[in-house]
Amino acid sequence: MAATVKASQTGLVTIDQARRKKDWAKAEPAWYGLATTTKSTLKRFWRGMAIQQDTFAAICEAVGIEDWQSIADFSSTTAESDTQIEAGFLPSTYAQSTWVERSEVTATLLDKLRSPCRLLVLNGMTGIGKTALAERLLVEMQETEEPSAVRSPQKRFCRLNLEDGSIAADFSFSGAALLRSLGEEPTLEDQKDPKNLLHHILQKLRTQPYQVQIDSLERLLEGNDQEGWSEFCDPLWLDLWQQLLAGGECQSQVIVTTQDVPGQLEAIGSRYPRLWHCEPIRGLTEPEQMELFRKTGLVAIDCDASDVIPSLDAVAIDGDVPNVTPFPDSVAIDGDASNATPFPNVVGAHCDAPSATPSLDDPNPGLDGQNSALGVQQYVSTGGHSALGVQQYAPTGGRSIFAGRDGDYLRRIGKLYAGHPLVLRVIAEDIKRTGGNIERYWRQGGFAEQEAHRPAKFSRRRLQLEVKQRVSEALARLPEDALQLLCCASVYRRPVPASFWFALRPERNEAQQQATLNLLQARSFAEEDWEAESWYGADADIPLRQHNLIRSVTYERLKADPVTWQMAERQAAERWLTAYEPDPDAPGLEKLRGYLEALHHYCELEDWDKASQIYTYQIPSTNQALHWQLLIWGYYKELVAVSSKLADKITSQTKRLCLNQIGNAYYSLGNVKQSIEYYQQALNFTRQTGDRQGEGNALGNLGNAYRSLGNYRQAIDFHQQHLTITREIGDRGGEGNALGGLGNAYDSLGNYPQAIDYYQQWLTIAREIGDRQGEGKALGGLGNAYDSLGNYPQAIDFHQQNLTIAREIGDRQGEGRALGNLGIAYYRLGNYPQAIDYYQQHLTIAQEIADRLGEGTALVNWGYTLIKLEQYSDSLEQLQSSLEIFREIGDRTNESEALLRLAELHQKTGKLDRALEYCDRALQMAMELGIPLVKECEELKQQLEEDGNDR
């Protein structure tokens, strides 16, 4: 058991000063590298959470603080296992220093989570504190886990945040996002069939211990913020919850936050009262509201100062303060910075003007004729009397500091907004910014009129509108620079570093920008997002976000100024394109995030030309266009979504690319008939616009699709049309591809000499124009044809050349095909172990790149070879798997071969009836396709009939 310790609040101030001297970000790679720890652990340190003692010391020493004990808070030191610490949950919103405990509801929900509850739903309006409460529960679950001799596996925490709206409600998108949050990429089967994806998620949740938090589930429901929500857009989400509750053993728990609960989900949940619980989250109680005001640093001015004493984090009003240290993120604006110690979130209370330093956001400090220092950042003299109020106060006796007239106003405000924590926090900060006079704020804020016109009963909808209105009014009182920065930053739908915010106001210098951001953070309008995977960029700064309630107001204000809005969207797009550097270990989709987000911004502007440019942008790291990279990496659903958005809006030649890529995506998913629909749309568009090269490409795609369906004559016709066009316009690359398509079609028909002729022409052109990938494919085609003719040494030579080229250019799919073809050649030579080795290499690559056709081909070849080695049970497994794949992707040619190999397997094991059944199905399919396999099927059927007669 390793001792653990967490940082104290004053210790974090010291640490912050030290890291600033080194010009380090809060999650600087050099920092956690020197401390030999992880980024996640450094984030836990900053959150004031317990980490291993030796790691804590290393973090302090790395930033130049040898006396790590002076940084630590030993009052909460515990001993926990290394596994528990490393697996610990890192909150993104909840922070103990600002949290107002909802004791009763917290206790109820903890009891539920400690029981067999699988699905806990927290239902309440936006800003009511659902996410923070969910995280509070998870922190408590982690911290109070009782040690035992046999500890159950530590649950891995995963979060899916739907609030930014970037994840479509369709289960194929949102379900895939959930699976990725569980640490696993969707398979090709998952992308093809969302039901398979559902089963994949269920299997993970049932067999592995996860604690999953899904925020803003309402984004998956029909409806909107204005009119409310109803049922799931995609019923598969309802199926997921029903099967999660109805199934057997489940090791995971899911906590969902939502603004509404579908009636169907409640009906299902009610059948499983031990496994399901839905808790309506309402506003804070009156005592909780007063605690919130206290924690924001709000002081009731009509309270006798003798009745209060500073709390732990407080500064005496008129006393010597030689030990005060600066809080982080502070900037001296006026006066001598050497004599000022910044202190956030404090309020002047009848102070003498000469002792006060003006705040950032109030150029005329004063309160009812008295001079005082106001605002978010204030300064106290380190050598004299304080000019400022305190951050927090605690009563000396039984009387509350809010017991007087001011307290009454605050309680009435709390009642008006039903204890809504976010708006009460906004109001508290607004009171402080406008001088701290609660009575004056009440009068000028129109609360009395609001109270007078409030009906005895009012709807949640009305409350939500009033909350939004009050937030809007508070925003309007921000300094212009702060309001502009906040509104401009609302264009970002994902958390981003501060530098991304600053880029939207380039006319402001860095010090001004940072001071403005400090103000916004101090007033809770900008929040650091500590979620471990909220940012995949190399930038080490903790990303920033706006609460969705705040963002809904700021984005609405921004769009009211079209010029500023358009400029912000364009600057945001440019920032994503130029400043986003993906982490080397980021998932593939996150490596493309900068381009996808930039494309989103241009789509918001309906600047389809710019969006088209990004769609076709050549990515430097891969030398592939964005749309091709999505296809190559297997992000087919994402490719369809992006391509469809553009195809519906543009009339340029990029429309043809979009339609073809939608077709390619469906082709890769095995939906060949749907791919043909889009290839045909692309063909029609190119003919309407006179795009001859595009017309040829569409014809070639149609030829490939029809060949996959076994319609070789139709395929040849399309490839011939393609070839004619390429020769007419002098498109040498397209001519080579058309020749290759013809070679493949004739190879499938068994006309190998004709196929060889086309492959040779393709090879010549590819070498002339330096098309290395085309050269490799042509060599592979020649190898297959010579293999079919029985010239195995020649076939091996061609395949080896193909393999060399594929590896040189990084063509993983081509490498896999070459390995598989070498396996076939060695099989023909009777070298079965060597053949199997090549098949296994082919299978590995195919599975890595989600090449389902390649995977099926490797399996059928491997299974057939195992028959020769009399390893029948293993052979059955491989052949059955290949048959399932070929049926899934609609490849009838290879399906017929898998059926024939299964017939031969059952013949070898003496199951003649079963063998004859497989053989008849293979023969019928081969005859329908008109392929050479017919002869093999007829020969096997004759043998089976003869064997049956001999019994």
mmCIF file with all atom_site columns, N, CA and C in Angstrom, residues 903-924:
data_model
loop_
_atom_site.group_PDB
_atom_site.id
_atom_site.type_symbol
_atom_site.label_atom_id
_atom_site.label_alt_id
_atom_site.label_comp_id
_atom_site.label_asym_id
_atom_site.label_entity_id
_atom_site.label_seq_id
_atom_site.pdbx_PDB_ins_code
_atom_site.Cartn_x
_atom_site.Cartn_y
_atom_site.Cartn_z
_atom_site.occupancy
_atom_site.B_iso_or_equiv
_atom_site.pdbx_formal_charge
_atom_site.auth_seq_id
_atom_site.auth_comp_id
_atom_site.auth_asym_id
_atom_site.auth_atom_id
_atom_site.pdbx_PDB_model_num
ATOM 1  N N  . ALA A 1 903 ? -17.546 -27.909 -48.676 1.00 0.00 ? 903 ALA A N  1
ATOM 2  C CA . ALA A 1 903 ? -17.975 -29.203 -49.225 1.00 0.00 ? 903 ALA A CA 1
ATOM 3  C C  . ALA A 1 903 ? -16.810 -30.189 -49.228 1.00 0.00 ? 903 ALA A C  1
ATOM 4  N N  . GLU A 1 904 ? -15.626 -29.738 -49.648 1.00 0.00 ? 904 GLU A N  1
ATOM 5  C CA . GLU A 1 904 ? -14.450 -30.616 -49.658 1.00 0.00 ? 904 GLU A CA 1
ATOM 6  C C  . GLU A 1 904 ? -14.062 -31.040 -48.245 1.00 0.00 ? 904 GLU A C  1
ATOM 7  N N  . LEU A 1 905 ? -14.195 -30.127 -47.276 1.00 0.00 ? 905 LEU A N  1
ATOM 8  C CA . LEU A 1 905 ? -13.878 -30.465 -45.888 1.00 0.00 ? 905 LEU A CA 1
ATOM 9  C C  . LEU A 1 905 ? -14.806 -31.577 -45.385 1.00 0.00 ? 905 LEU A C  1
ATOM 10 N N  . HIS A 1 906 ? -16.114 -31.427 -45.625 1.00 0.00 ? 906 HIS A N  1
ATOM 11 C CA . HIS A 1 906 ? -17.061 -32.435 -45.149 1.00 0.00 ? 906 HIS A CA 1
ATOM 12 C C  . HIS A 1 906 ? -16.891 -33.760 -45.886 1.00 0.00 ? 906 HIS A C  1
ATOM 13 N N  . GLN A 1 907 ? -16.413 -33.686 -47.127 1.00 0.00 ? 907 GLN A N  1
ATOM 14 C CA . GLN A 1 907 ? -16.092 -34.929 -47.836 1.00 0.00 ? 907 GLN A CA 1
ATOM 15 C C  . GLN A 1 907 ? -14.968 -35.668 -47.120 1.00 0.00 ? 907 GLN A C  1
ATOM 16 N N  . LYS A 1 908 ? -13.943 -34.938 -46.721 1.00 0.00 ? 908 LYS A N  1
ATOM 17 C CA . LYS A 1 908 ? -12.801 -35.543 -46.028 1.00 0.00 ? 908 LYS A CA 1
ATOM 18 C C  . LYS A 1 908 ? -13.198 -36.140 -44.681 1.00 0.00 ? 908 LYS A C  1
ATOM 19 N N  . THR A 1 909 ? -14.166 -35.547 -43.999 1.00 0.00 ? 909 THR A N  1
ATOM 20 C CA . THR A 1 909 ? -14.577 -36.043 -42.675 1.00 0.00 ? 909 THR A CA 1
ATOM 21 C C  . THR A 1 909 ? -15.718 -37.040 -42.763 1.00 0.00 ? 909 THR A C  1
ATOM 22 N N  . GLY A 1 910 ? -16.089 -37.431 -43.985 1.00 0.00 ? 910 GLY A N  1
ATOM 23 C CA . GLY A 1 910 ? -17.091 -38.480 -44.165 1.00 0.00 ? 910 GLY A CA 1
ATOM 24 C C  . GLY A 1 910 ? -18.523 -38.016 -44.069 1.00 0.00 ? 910 GLY A C  1
ATOM 25 N N  . LYS A 1 911 ? -18.780 -36.728 -44.031 1.00 0.00 ? 911 LYS A N  1
ATOM 26 C CA . LYS A 1 911 ? -20.145 -36.211 -43.947 1.00 0.00 ? 911 LYS A CA 1
ATOM 27 C C  . LYS A 1 911 ? -20.614 -35.884 -45.365 1.00 0.00 ? 911 LYS A C  1
ATOM 28 N N  . LEU A 1 912 ? -20.955 -36.942 -46.106 1.00 0.00 ? 912 LEU A N  1
ATOM 29 C CA . LEU A 1 912 ? -21.198 -36.777 -47.536 1.00 0.00 ? 912 LEU A CA 1
ATOM 30 C C  . LEU A 1 912 ? -22.463 -35.984 -47.828 1.00 0.00 ? 912 LEU A C  1
ATOM 31 N N  . ASP A 1 913 ? -23.513 -36.200 -47.031 1.00 0.00 ? 913 ASP A N  1
ATOM 32 C CA . ASP A 1 913 ? -24.751 -35.451 -47.273 1.00 0.00 ? 913 ASP A CA 1
ATOM 33 C C  . ASP A 1 913 ? -24.522 -33.952 -47.101 1.00 0.00 ? 913 ASP A C  1
ATOM 34 N N  . ARG A 1 914 ? -23.810 -33.623 -46.036 1.00 0.00 ? 914 ARG A N  1
ATOM 35 C CA . ARG A 1 914 ? -23.503 -32.214 -45.785 1.00 0.00 ? 914 ARG A CA 1
ATOM 36 C C  . ARG A 1 914 ? -22.607 -31.663 -46.887 1.00 0.00 ? 914 ARG A C  1
ATOM 37 N N  . ALA A 1 915 ? -21.650 -32.471 -47.340 1.00 0.00 ? 915 ALA A N  1
ATOM 38 C CA . ALA A 1 915 ? -20.741 -32.053 -48.411 1.00 0.00 ? 915 ALA A CA 1
ATOM 39 C C  . ALA A 1 915 ? -21.508 -31.780 -49.700 1.00 0.00 ? 915 ALA A C  1
ATOM 40 N N  . LEU A 1 916 ? -22.470 -32.663 -50.020 1.00 0.00 ? 916 LEU A N  1
ATOM 41 C CA . LEU A 1 916 ? -23.243 -32.498 -51.243 1.00 0.00 ? 916 LEU A CA 1
ATOM 42 C C  . LEU A 1 916 ? -24.112 -31.242 -51.186 1.00 0.00 ? 916 LEU A C  1
ATOM 43 N N  . GLU A 1 917 ? -24.633 -30.952 -49.984 1.00 0.00 ? 917 GLU A N  1
ATOM 44 C CA . GLU A 1 917 ? -25.443 -29.744 -49.811 1.00 0.00 ? 917 GLU A CA 1
ATOM 45 C C  . GLU A 1 917 ? -24.617 -28.488 -50.100 1.00 0.00 ? 917 GLU A C  1
ATOM 46 N N  . TYR A 1 918 ? -23.407 -28.422 -49.532 1.00 0.00 ? 918 TYR A N  1
ATOM 47 C CA . TYR A 1 918 ? -22.537 -27.267 -49.781 1.00 0.00 ? 918 TYR A CA 1
ATOM 48 C C  . TYR A 1 918 ? -22.139 -27.199 -51.248 1.00 0.00 ? 918 TYR A C  1
ATOM 49 N N  . CYS A 1 919 ? -21.859 -28.351 -51.834 1.00 0.00 ? 919 CYS A N  1
ATOM 50 C CA . CYS A 1 919 ? -21.411 -28.376 -53.232 1.00 0.00 ? 919 CYS A CA 1
ATOM 51 C C  . CYS A 1 919 ? -22.509 -27.881 -54.164 1.00 0.00 ? 919 CYS A C  1
ATOM 52 N N  . ASP A 1 920 ? -23.756 -28.297 -53.935 1.00 0.00 ? 920 ASP A N  1
ATOM 53 C CA . ASP A 1 920 ? -24.862 -27.851 -54.779 1.00 0.00 ? 920 ASP A CA 1
ATOM 54 C C  . ASP A 1 920 ? -25.050 -26.331 -54.698 1.00 0.00 ? 920 ASP A C  1
ATOM 55 N N  . ARG A 1 921 ? -24.925 -25.796 -53.495 1.00 0.00 ? 921 ARG A N  1
ATOM 56 C CA . ARG A 1 921 ? -25.079 -24.343 -53.335 1.00 0.00 ? 921 ARG A CA 1
ATOM 57 C C  . ARG A 1 921 ? -23.950 -23.594 -54.040 1.00 0.00 ? 921 ARG A C  1
ATOM 58 N N  . ALA A 1 922 ? -22.718 -24.141 -53.950 1.00 0.00 ? 922 ALA A N  1
ATOM 59 C CA . ALA A 1 922 ? -21.580 -23.510 -54.622 1.00 0.00 ? 922 ALA A CA 1
ATOM 60 C C  . ALA A 1 922 ? -21.756 -23.578 -56.135 1.00 0.00 ? 922 ALA A C  1
ATOM 61 N N  . LEU A 1 923 ? -22.225 -24.727 -56.638 1.00 0.00 ? 923 LEU A N  1
ATOM 62 C CA . LEU A 1 923 ? -22.393 -24.906 -58.077 1.00 0.00 ? 923 LEU A CA 1
ATOM 63 C C  . LEU A 1 923 ? -23.457 -23.969 -58.630 1.00 0.00 ? 923 LEU A C  1
ATOM 64 N N  . GLN A 1 924 ? -24.583 -23.877 -57.923 1.00 0.00 ? 924 GLN A N  1
ATOM 65 C CA . GLN A 1 924 ? -25.656 -23.003 -58.377 1.00 0.00 ? 924 GLN A CA 1
ATOM 66 C C  . GLN A 1 924 ? -25.185 -21.551 -58.453 1.00 0.00 ? 924 GLN A C  1
#
